[in-house]
Amino acid sequence: MLIVSNQIGRKCDGWYWMGLSRCMRWAVAILVGTLSAFDCSAAETLLLQGATPQLTFDDNDGTLQTWDVFGDDQGFDVVDALTNTNPFHISPQAPDFAFYVASDGAIGIGTDTIDENSWVDIRSSFYANGLLAVRGDSGPHYLRVENSAGIFRSGVQGNGDAQFGALTAGKGLNLLAGGTTKFLMNSTGQIAFGSPPPAITNRALVHTSGAHLTLGGVWTSVSSRAAKQDIEPITSAQARDAVRALQPVGFRYKNELDERYVGFIAEDVPELVATHDRKGLAPMDITAVLTKVVQDQDKLLEKERDRNDRLETTVDRQQQLIDSLSQRLADLEQKSERVE
């Protein structure tokens, strides 16, 4: 065992229990116990050999504290001897720069070339998890990053749910993909997404295409002429054929058996309203063909109304003529009676 103390030694030839020095006076350590003889100088290495070579720092002035520094085939350790805890350990065959502290205090784990924009730089080619934080109990466990303007937090809540985002009131969330922002959420929960996402205004959800969900809960598809090409009207025959081919059905979704819906089967609808993969339907397509059929029906009804109006006019005229003839007949009958 080597106990560090502030003593003075002079000269050593081989070994000297009062200290380690060659041809000079300086502060050295008192050696207590067995130490192999060796040739020493102030600039040379101190070698401790044994099953568990150990160096003890014993602070016996004021608050007592003892630290043990030792190394063996299990590793190199710094131990708090009073609490018997081991706060620092290096295993044998640890890789280069497993833990590196730069001159500015930045820390590298697995590297001595720390990214200039990082305070902690972690690199690994061995494990999928670059950083693993584990809490032994069921309490929350968070990573927190902050500056004077806001706080970001990421971690696991006490119930196991994940938490990720801005912790400061009034602050939003900005997600990047491919090097640019693709998703925005403000502090009220309004969302914009796309490449790039549009500005958040008075919409609950908005896509860069212009499609959006209103604050009232109404989904609005993009329908501007500026977003479309190859625009051409559908014919009445196309619309009638599509509507006649539609087969409305009732159904339940397999993952929502407690709710029943009515609608159509994507694989069974006519080509005019089918999607490319025939796995889904666009409601506006169905609405368009129904609108065309209804418009045609309205035109037919309008023609029928015009014809009925003309028939009613003809009937009215005929009724007036009948009434006039009836009156004349009555007048003739009266004259005939007077003659008689």
Tab-separated table of C-alpha atoms in Angstrom, residues 9 62 112 160 196 227 238 243 319:
chain	number	residue	atom	x	y	z
A	9	GLY	CA	13.482	12.731	0.657
A	62	GLY	CA	-11.236	17.886	8.876
A	112	ASP	CA	-10.509	12.121	-29.785
A	160	GLY	CA	-43.888	4.146	-19.862
A	196	PRO	CA	-41.589	22.603	-47.140
A	227	ALA	CA	-52.793	22.269	-59.115
A	238	GLN	CA	-69.697	8.087	-68.602
A	243	VAL	CA	-73.277	5.404	-61.242
A	319	GLN	CA	-111.008	25.154	-70.564
